[in-house]
Coordinates of C-alpha atoms in Angstrom, one line a residue:
Chain L
M1 CA 0.0 0.0 0.0
L2 CA 2.8 2.3 1.0
A3 CA 5.0 1.7 -2.0
P4 CA 3.0 3.6 -4.7
V5 CA 2.5 6.5 -2.3
L6 CA 6.2 6.6 -1.6
A7 CA 7.1 6.3 -5.2
A8 CA 4.8 9.1 -6.1
A9 CA 6.3 11.3 -3.4
L10 CA 9.8 10.5 -4.6
V11 CA 9.0 11.2 -8.2
G12 CA 7.3 14.4 -7.1
A13 CA 10.3 15.5 -5.1
C14 CA 12.9 14.6 -7.7
S15 CA 11.6 16.0 -10.9
S16 CA 11.3 19.7 -11.4
A17 CA 7.8 20.1 -12.6
P18 CA 7.7 21.4 -16.1
D19 CA 5.0 24.0 -15.3
G20 CA 7.0 26.8 -16.7
T21 CA 7.5 28.6 -13.4
T22 CA 10.6 26.9 -12.2
V23 CA 13.9 27.5 -14.1
T24 CA 16.6 25.0 -13.4
V25 CA 20.0 26.5 -14.1
Y26 CA 23.1 24.4 -14.3
A27 CA 26.0 26.8 -13.9
A28 CA 29.8 26.6 -13.5
A29 CA 31.0 26.7 -9.8
S30 CA 32.7 30.0 -10.4
L31 CA 29.3 31.6 -11.1
T32 CA 27.9 30.6 -7.7
E33 CA 27.8 34.0 -6.0
V34 CA 26.8 36.2 -9.0
F35 CA 24.1 33.8 -10.3
T36 CA 22.6 33.3 -6.9
G37 CA 22.2 37.1 -6.7
L38 CA 20.9 37.2 -10.3
G39 CA 18.4 34.4 -9.5
A40 CA 17.0 36.4 -6.6
D41 CA 16.7 39.5 -8.9
F42 CA 15.0 37.5 -11.6
Q43 CA 12.5 36.1 -9.1
A44 CA 11.8 39.7 -7.9
A45 CA 11.3 40.9 -11.4
N46 CA 9.1 38.0 -12.4
P47 CA 6.6 37.2 -9.6
G48 CA 5.7 33.5 -9.6
A49 CA 9.0 32.4 -11.2
R50 CA 11.4 30.3 -9.3
V51 CA 15.0 29.7 -10.1
S52 CA 16.9 26.7 -8.8
F53 CA 20.6 26.2 -9.3
N54 CA 23.0 23.3 -9.7
F55 CA 26.5 24.6 -9.4
G56 CA 29.5 22.4 -10.1
G57 CA 32.4 21.7 -12.3
S58 CA 31.4 22.5 -15.9
S59 CA 32.5 19.1 -17.2
A60 CA 30.4 17.3 -14.6
L61 CA 27.4 19.4 -15.4
A62 CA 27.9 18.9 -19.1
Q63 CA 28.0 15.1 -18.5
Q64 CA 24.8 15.3 -16.5
I65 CA 23.0 17.3 -19.2
G66 CA 24.2 14.8 -21.8
Q67 CA 22.6 12.1 -19.7
G68 CA 19.3 13.9 -19.7
A69 CA 19.4 15.9 -16.5
P70 CA 16.4 18.2 -16.2
A71 CA 18.2 21.5 -16.9
D72 CA 16.6 24.6 -18.6
V73 CA 19.8 26.6 -18.8
F74 CA 23.5 25.7 -18.9
A75 CA 26.1 28.3 -18.2
S76 CA 29.6 26.9 -18.4
A77 CA 33.1 28.2 -17.8
S78 CA 34.5 27.3 -21.3
P79 CA 33.3 26.9 -24.9
A80 CA 34.8 23.3 -24.8
T81 CA 32.4 22.1 -22.1
M82 CA 29.4 23.8 -23.8
E83 CA 30.5 22.0 -27.0
Q84 CA 30.1 18.7 -25.2
V85 CA 26.3 19.3 -25.1
A86 CA 26.0 21.1 -28.5
A87 CA 23.2 18.7 -29.5
E88 CA 21.1 19.7 -26.4
V89 CA 21.3 23.5 -26.4
D90 CA 20.2 26.4 -28.6
R91 CA 22.8 28.9 -29.8
P92 CA 25.2 29.6 -26.9
V93 CA 26.3 33.2 -26.4
T94 CA 29.4 34.4 -24.5
F95 CA 28.2 36.5 -21.6
A96 CA 31.3 36.9 -19.4
R97 CA 35.0 36.4 -19.3
N98 CA 37.2 35.5 -16.4
R99 CA 40.9 35.1 -15.8
L100 CA 43.0 33.2 -13.3
E101 CA 44.7 34.6 -10.3
I102 CA 47.0 33.0 -7.7
A103 CA 45.1 32.5 -4.4
V104 CA 47.0 32.2 -1.1
P105 CA 45.6 32.0 2.4
G106 CA 45.3 35.2 4.3
G107 CA 48.8 36.4 5.4
N108 CA 50.4 34.3 2.6
P109 CA 52.2 32.0 5.1
A110 CA 54.4 30.4 2.5
G111 CA 55.5 33.7 1.0
V112 CA 54.3 32.9 -2.5
T113 CA 55.2 35.6 -5.0
G114 CA 54.4 34.2 -8.4
L115 CA 53.8 31.3 -10.7
A116 CA 57.3 30.0 -10.2
D117 CA 56.3 28.9 -6.6
F118 CA 54.0 26.3 -8.2
G119 CA 57.1 24.3 -9.3
R120 CA 58.6 24.2 -5.8
A121 CA 58.4 20.7 -4.3
E122 CA 57.8 21.8 -0.7
A123 CA 54.9 24.1 -1.5
R124 CA 51.4 22.7 -1.1
I125 CA 49.5 23.3 -4.3
A126 CA 45.9 22.8 -5.4
L127 CA 44.8 23.1 -9.0
C128 CA 41.6 22.2 -10.9
A129 CA 41.7 18.9 -12.7
E130 CA 42.6 19.4 -16.3
R131 CA 39.2 18.6 -17.7
V132 CA 37.4 21.3 -15.8
P133 CA 37.8 24.7 -17.5
C134 CA 39.8 26.3 -14.6
G135 CA 42.2 23.4 -14.9
A136 CA 42.5 23.7 -18.7
A137 CA 43.2 27.4 -18.3
A138 CA 45.8 26.7 -15.6
G139 CA 47.5 24.2 -18.0
E140 CA 47.7 26.9 -20.7
V141 CA 49.1 29.4 -18.2
F142 CA 51.9 27.1 -17.1
R143 CA 52.8 26.2 -20.6
A144 CA 53.0 29.8 -21.5
A145 CA 55.2 30.5 -18.5
G146 CA 57.4 27.4 -19.1
I147 CA 56.7 26.1 -15.6
T148 CA 55.9 22.5 -14.6
P149 CA 53.6 22.7 -11.6
R150 CA 53.7 20.2 -8.8
P151 CA 50.2 20.0 -7.5
D152 CA 49.2 18.0 -4.5
T153 CA 45.6 17.7 -5.4
L154 CA 43.5 18.1 -8.6
E155 CA 40.0 19.2 -7.5
Q156 CA 36.7 18.8 -9.2
D157 CA 35.7 22.4 -9.5
V158 CA 37.2 25.8 -8.7
K159 CA 35.2 26.2 -5.5
A160 CA 36.8 23.0 -4.1
V161 CA 40.2 24.5 -4.8
L162 CA 39.2 27.8 -3.2
T163 CA 38.0 25.9 -0.1
K164 CA 41.5 24.3 0.3
V165 CA 43.0 27.8 0.3
R166 CA 40.4 29.1 2.7
L167 CA 41.2 26.3 5.2
G168 CA 44.9 27.0 4.8
E169 CA 45.4 23.4 3.6
V170 CA 47.4 24.5 0.6
D171 CA 50.0 27.3 0.2
A172 CA 48.8 28.4 -3.2
A173 CA 46.3 27.6 -5.9
L174 CA 45.1 29.0 -9.2
V175 CA 41.5 30.1 -9.2
Y176 CA 39.5 32.8 -11.0
R177 CA 39.9 36.4 -10.1
T178 CA 36.2 36.4 -9.2
D179 CA 36.7 33.6 -6.7
V180 CA 39.4 35.5 -4.9
R181 CA 37.0 38.5 -4.7
A182 CA 34.1 36.3 -3.5
A183 CA 36.2 34.8 -0.7
G184 CA 36.7 38.2 0.9
G185 CA 39.6 38.7 3.3
E186 CA 40.3 35.0 3.9
V187 CA 42.1 34.7 0.6
E188 CA 44.7 37.0 -1.0
G189 CA 45.0 37.2 -4.7
I190 CA 48.2 37.7 -6.7
G191 CA 48.0 38.7 -10.3
F192 CA 50.4 37.5 -13.0
A193 CA 51.1 38.5 -16.6
E194 CA 50.4 35.0 -18.1
A195 CA 46.8 35.2 -17.0
E196 CA 46.2 37.2 -20.2
R197 CA 47.1 34.1 -22.2
A198 CA 44.2 32.0 -20.9
V199 CA 41.1 34.1 -20.6
N200 CA 38.0 32.0 -20.2
D201 CA 34.9 32.7 -22.2
Y202 CA 31.7 31.8 -20.4
P203 CA 28.9 30.7 -22.7
I204 CA 25.3 30.4 -21.7
A205 CA 22.5 28.7 -23.6
P206 CA 18.9 27.5 -23.0
L207 CA 18.4 23.8 -23.5
K208 CA 16.3 22.9 -26.6
R209 CA 13.5 21.6 -24.3
A210 CA 13.7 24.6 -22.0
S211 CA 10.5 26.4 -20.9
P212 CA 10.0 30.0 -22.0
R213 CA 11.0 31.0 -18.5
G214 CA 14.4 29.4 -19.2
R215 CA 15.0 31.6 -22.3
Q216 CA 13.8 34.5 -20.2
F217 CA 16.5 33.8 -17.6
V218 CA 19.2 33.7 -20.4
D219 CA 17.9 37.1 -21.6
F220 CA 18.1 38.4 -18.1
V221 CA 21.8 37.3 -17.7
V222 CA 22.8 39.1 -20.9
S223 CA 20.7 42.2 -20.0
Q224 CA 22.0 45.4 -18.6
A225 CA 21.2 44.3 -15.1
G226 CA 23.0 41.0 -15.6
R227 CA 26.1 42.7 -17.0
A228 CA 26.2 45.1 -14.1
A229 CA 26.1 42.2 -11.6
L230 CA 28.8 40.3 -13.5
T231 CA 31.0 43.3 -13.7
A232 CA 30.5 44.0 -9.9
A233 CA 31.6 40.4 -9.3
G234 CA 34.9 40.9 -11.2
F235 CA 34.0 39.4 -14.5
D236 CA 34.8 41.1 -17.8
V237 CA 31.6 41.5 -19.9
P238 CA 31.9 41.4 -23.7
Chain R
M1 CA 2.7 -22.9 -3.9
I2 CA 0.9 -19.6 -4.7
R3 CA -1.1 -19.8 -1.6
D4 CA 2.1 -20.1 0.4
R5 CA 3.6 -17.1 -1.3
P6 CA 1.0 -14.4 -1.6
L7 CA 1.3 -12.2 -4.6
V8 CA 1.3 -9.1 -2.5
L9 CA 4.7 -10.2 -1.1
V10 CA 6.1 -11.9 -4.2
L11 CA 5.6 -8.9 -6.6
P12 CA 7.4 -6.4 -4.5
A13 CA 10.1 -9.0 -3.7
L14 CA 10.7 -9.5 -7.4
A15 CA 10.7 -5.8 -8.0
G16 CA 13.2 -5.4 -5.2
L17 CA 15.4 -8.1 -6.6
A18 CA 15.4 -6.5 -10.1
F19 CA 16.1 -3.1 -8.5
L20 CA 19.3 -4.5 -6.9
V21 CA 20.5 -6.7 -9.8
V22 CA 19.6 -4.9 -13.0
P23 CA 22.0 -1.9 -12.5
L24 CA 24.8 -4.4 -12.1
L25 CA 23.7 -6.2 -15.3
G26 CA 23.7 -2.8 -16.9
L27 CA 27.4 -2.6 -16.2
L28 CA 28.1 -5.9 -17.8
V29 CA 26.0 -5.1 -20.9
R30 CA 27.6 -1.7 -21.5
A31 CA 31.2 -2.9 -20.8
P32 CA 33.6 -2.4 -23.7
W33 CA 34.5 -6.1 -23.8
A34 CA 36.6 -5.9 -26.9
E35 CA 39.1 -3.4 -25.5
L36 CA 38.7 -4.7 -21.9
P37 CA 42.1 -6.4 -21.6
A38 CA 44.0 -3.4 -22.9
R39 CA 42.1 -1.0 -20.6
L40 CA 42.4 -3.4 -17.6
F41 CA 46.2 -3.3 -17.8
S42 CA 46.5 0.4 -18.4
A43 CA 48.6 2.3 -16.0
E44 CA 45.6 4.3 -14.8
V45 CA 43.7 1.3 -13.7
G46 CA 46.8 -0.4 -12.3
N47 CA 47.7 2.6 -10.2
A48 CA 44.3 3.2 -8.8
L49 CA 43.7 -0.5 -8.1
R50 CA 47.1 -0.9 -6.4
L51 CA 46.5 2.2 -4.3
S52 CA 43.0 1.1 -3.4
L53 CA 44.2 -2.4 -2.2
V54 CA 47.1 -1.0 -0.3
C55 CA 45.1 1.7 1.4
A56 CA 42.1 -0.5 2.3
S57 CA 44.5 -3.1 3.8
L58 CA 46.4 -0.5 5.8
A59 CA 43.1 1.0 7.0
T60 CA 41.9 -2.5 8.0
A61 CA 45.1 -3.1 9.9
L62 CA 44.6 0.3 11.7
C63 CA 41.0 -0.6 12.5
L64 CA 42.1 -4.0 13.9
V65 CA 44.7 -2.5 16.2
L66 CA 42.3 0.2 17.5
G67 CA 38.9 -1.4 16.9
V68 CA 39.3 -4.8 18.6
P69 CA 40.3 -3.3 21.9
L70 CA 37.5 -0.8 21.5
A71 CA 35.0 -3.6 20.9
W72 CA 36.4 -5.4 24.0
L73 CA 35.9 -2.2 26.1
L74 CA 32.3 -1.9 24.9
A75 CA 31.5 -5.6 25.5
R76 CA 33.5 -6.3 28.7
G77 CA 34.9 -3.1 30.0
D78 CA 32.2 -2.2 32.6
V79 CA 32.6 1.4 31.7
P80 CA 30.0 4.0 32.7
G81 CA 27.9 5.4 29.9
R82 CA 28.5 2.4 27.7
G83 CA 25.3 3.0 25.7
L84 CA 26.4 6.5 24.8
L85 CA 29.9 5.2 23.9
R86 CA 28.4 2.6 21.6
A87 CA 26.2 5.3 20.0
L88 CA 29.3 7.5 19.4
V89 CA 31.2 4.6 17.8
T90 CA 28.4 4.0 15.3
V91 CA 28.0 7.7 14.3
P92 CA 30.5 7.4 11.4
L93 CA 28.4 4.5 10.2
V94 CA 25.4 6.7 9.6
L95 CA 27.2 9.9 8.9
P96 CA 27.4 10.9 5.3
P97 CA 31.1 10.2 4.4
V98 CA 31.6 13.7 3.0
V99 CA 30.7 15.1 6.4
G100 CA 33.3 12.8 7.9
G101 CA 35.8 14.2 5.4
V102 CA 35.0 17.7 6.4
A103 CA 35.3 16.8 10.1
L104 CA 38.7 15.2 9.5
L105 CA 39.9 18.2 7.6
L106 CA 38.9 20.5 10.4
V107 CA 40.6 18.3 13.0
L108 CA 43.6 16.8 11.2
G109 CA 44.1 19.5 8.5
R110 CA 47.1 21.8 8.6
R111 CA 45.2 24.3 10.6
G112 CA 43.0 21.8 12.4
L113 CA 42.7 21.4 16.1
V114 CA 45.1 18.4 16.2
G115 CA 46.7 18.8 12.7
Q116 CA 48.4 22.1 13.5
H117 CA 50.4 20.4 16.3
L118 CA 51.2 17.4 14.1
E119 CA 52.6 19.8 11.6
A120 CA 54.5 21.9 14.1
W121 CA 55.9 19.1 16.3
F122 CA 56.4 16.3 13.9
G123 CA 56.2 17.9 10.5
V124 CA 53.4 15.5 9.7
S125 CA 50.6 16.7 7.4
L126 CA 47.9 14.2 6.4
P127 CA 45.7 15.9 3.8
F128 CA 46.6 15.1 0.2
T129 CA 48.8 12.1 1.2
T130 CA 48.3 8.4 0.9
A131 CA 48.3 8.3 4.7
G132 CA 45.4 10.7 4.6
V133 CA 43.5 8.2 2.4
V134 CA 44.2 5.5 5.0
V135 CA 42.9 7.8 7.8
A136 CA 39.7 8.7 5.9
E137 CA 39.0 5.1 5.1
A138 CA 39.7 3.9 8.6
F139 CA 37.4 6.6 10.0
V140 CA 34.5 5.4 7.9
A141 CA 35.2 1.7 8.1
M142 CA 36.1 1.1 11.7
P143 CA 32.5 1.0 13.1
F144 CA 31.8 -2.0 10.9
L145 CA 34.7 -3.9 12.6
V146 CA 33.8 -2.7 16.1
I147 CA 30.2 -3.7 15.8
A148 CA 31.0 -7.1 14.4
V149 CA 33.6 -7.9 17.1
E150 CA 31.5 -6.5 19.9
G151 CA 28.6 -8.7 18.8
A152 CA 30.8 -11.7 18.8
L153 CA 32.2 -10.9 22.2
R154 CA 28.7 -10.5 23.7
A155 CA 27.7 -13.8 22.2
A156 CA 30.8 -15.6 23.6
D157 CA 30.5 -17.3 26.9
P158 CA 32.2 -15.2 29.5
R159 CA 32.7 -18.3 31.8
Y160 CA 35.8 -19.4 29.9
E161 CA 37.4 -16.0 30.7
E162 CA 36.3 -16.3 34.4
A163 CA 37.8 -19.8 34.5
A164 CA 41.1 -18.5 33.1
A165 CA 41.0 -15.7 35.7
T166 CA 40.4 -18.1 38.6
L167 CA 43.4 -20.1 37.3
G168 CA 45.5 -17.0 37.8
A169 CA 45.7 -15.6 34.2
S170 CA 46.0 -11.9 33.9
R171 CA 43.3 -10.0 32.0
W172 CA 45.8 -9.4 29.1
L173 CA 46.7 -13.1 29.0
T174 CA 43.1 -14.1 29.1
F175 CA 42.3 -11.6 26.3
R176 CA 45.0 -13.0 24.1
R177 CA 44.7 -16.7 24.8
V178 CA 41.0 -17.2 25.6
T179 CA 38.8 -14.2 24.4
L180 CA 40.5 -13.5 21.1
P181 CA 40.5 -17.1 19.8
S182 CA 36.9 -17.6 20.8
V183 CA 35.7 -14.6 18.7
A184 CA 38.2 -15.1 15.8
P185 CA 35.4 -15.7 13.3
G186 CA 33.7 -12.5 14.3
V187 CA 37.0 -10.6 14.0
V188 CA 37.6 -12.0 10.5
A189 CA 34.1 -11.2 9.3
G190 CA 34.4 -7.7 10.8
A191 CA 37.8 -7.2 9.1
V192 CA 36.4 -8.3 5.7
L193 CA 33.4 -6.0 6.0
C194 CA 35.7 -3.2 7.1
W195 CA 38.1 -3.8 4.2
A196 CA 35.2 -3.8 1.7
R197 CA 33.9 -0.6 3.1
A198 CA 37.3 1.0 3.0
L199 CA 37.8 -0.2 -0.6
G200 CA 34.6 1.6 -1.7
E201 CA 35.2 4.8 0.3
F202 CA 34.7 7.9 -1.7
G203 CA 33.2 10.9 0.1
A204 CA 35.6 11.2 3.0
T205 CA 38.6 10.4 0.8
I206 CA 38.0 13.0 -1.8
T207 CA 37.2 15.6 0.8
F208 CA 40.1 14.9 3.2
A209 CA 42.8 13.5 1.0
G210 CA 42.0 15.3 -2.3
N211 CA 42.7 13.7 -5.7
F212 CA 46.1 13.1 -7.2
P213 CA 46.9 10.1 -9.5
G214 CA 49.1 7.6 -7.8
E215 CA 48.9 9.4 -4.4
T216 CA 45.3 9.6 -3.5
T217 CA 43.2 8.7 -6.5
T218 CA 41.7 5.4 -5.4
M219 CA 39.3 3.3 -7.6
P220 CA 36.1 4.9 -6.5
L221 CA 37.6 8.4 -7.2
A222 CA 38.9 7.2 -10.6
V223 CA 35.4 5.8 -11.5
Y224 CA 33.8 9.1 -10.7
L225 CA 36.4 11.2 -12.5
A226 CA 36.5 8.9 -15.6
L227 CA 32.7 9.1 -15.9
E228 CA 33.1 12.8 -17.0
T229 CA 35.6 12.3 -19.7
D230 CA 35.7 8.6 -20.6
P231 CA 32.6 6.6 -19.6
D232 CA 34.1 3.4 -20.9
A233 CA 37.0 3.7 -18.6
A234 CA 34.5 4.3 -15.7
I235 CA 32.7 1.0 -16.6
V236 CA 36.0 -0.9 -16.7
L237 CA 37.0 0.5 -13.3
S238 CA 33.5 -0.3 -11.9
L239 CA 33.7 -3.9 -13.2
V240 CA 37.0 -4.4 -11.3
L241 CA 35.4 -3.1 -8.1
L242 CA 32.4 -5.2 -8.7
L243 CA 34.6 -8.3 -9.1
V244 CA 36.4 -7.5 -5.9
S245 CA 33.2 -7.0 -4.0
V246 CA 31.7 -10.3 -5.3
G247 CA 35.0 -11.9 -4.2
V248 CA 34.5 -10.6 -0.7
L249 CA 31.0 -11.8 -0.6
A250 CA 32.1 -15.2 -1.7
G251 CA 34.6 -15.2 1.1
L252 CA 31.8 -14.4 3.5
R253 CA 29.3 -16.8 2.1
D254 CA 29.4 -19.3 4.9
R255 CA 28.5 -16.6 7.3
W256 CA 25.8 -14.8 5.4
V257 CA 24.9 -16.0 2.0
G258 CA 25.1 -19.7 2.1
G259 CA 24.1 -20.0 5.7
A260 CA 20.4 -21.0 5.2
G261 CA 20.8 -22.5 1.8

């Protein structure tokens, strides 16, 4: 007797009802703060609309969308990860750009000064895994600088890297400039020239099966209000 | 026959069986059999498998050294608040492993409550090391061992220990020569369960020990990572883990599976 009720409850809880009022946005981890704010603004501007987010490594999100995850909108941190789901989405547009920065714990206990410190054996280093956009960008940066990094861990998304810096578990990491800013005083950022060589384009696209609300959210992100929020968070806006 | 087994029980039972078995069949169906040998002996699989086996074994050893005495304390120790102690021991059993990883990071991390002293006094730092993997696995797996051994101890007849004591044996001698041999099957079963749990550990490991090939990327981490870029590799890695798990089950069959059959 209980089983059908339970099953119905589970199905109800797990699927986002395609009633056109809830927009499910899959977004790169580096967009966590700015998109959370934009989601609230969108809901305020569109009474009755609800935005729910799934933030994570772009490659993991792309894989989930490829497997049929119920997303309306995908915002990734690189064109390559958007390309993975090309069959699922409508005309991606670049809505932001981001660049890497060295992140060190507050007070910079290991005295990190630049990219060269990433090759030191005794320094604790966290990087994004190569297949996540921040890891791909880091790879380009190190190739451009001619440095072989010696990471101690390769994390699944940029926020996981940032957490290791925040906790002081690593001496240095490469994250986006916007992440350093979002972390406030706990993390110090150090800029470097090679960051220019690996600027990430962030594409956003509605999924082909997205509700009209989903397309509306994409329009909102590329609108004047969206651009202002992205700029305030430290993104470059095209 | 049918009257003995009412449909209202048989149908959900069959559904339950299918629910448990079909996903495993799915792995077998989707496996890239043609390229299986080549993939099986790739450096990636080899590294992850070796690391997994070594770490799970070390974690089990650590659990035996700490867990058997703990089980003895719970079963025989006459300590006040034993119910509370037992509850505390089982917390990691029900705790989401990721939470365990976060907790370990906050205590044993470089700036953790204990970790900062380890770093300052001994230069030891556990996160992002193979030792960190062992610690994470042991944290998650030890309750399995403790509960199995404690159950065996409580089922064992304490009169043999009392007899040994009246014959003048010390408690330590009694523990080694009387208690431990009498619960040996329980210890073995607990150790196997503990090892299997350690082998499959994911959440605490990736949170506390991070991910670096050859250092901390165990099989479950490799499966998860491969799924994003190379699903076939994920299936091969999963098959290997499945095989090992079935092997463990076969080893335990007298105790659990074959028991009634």
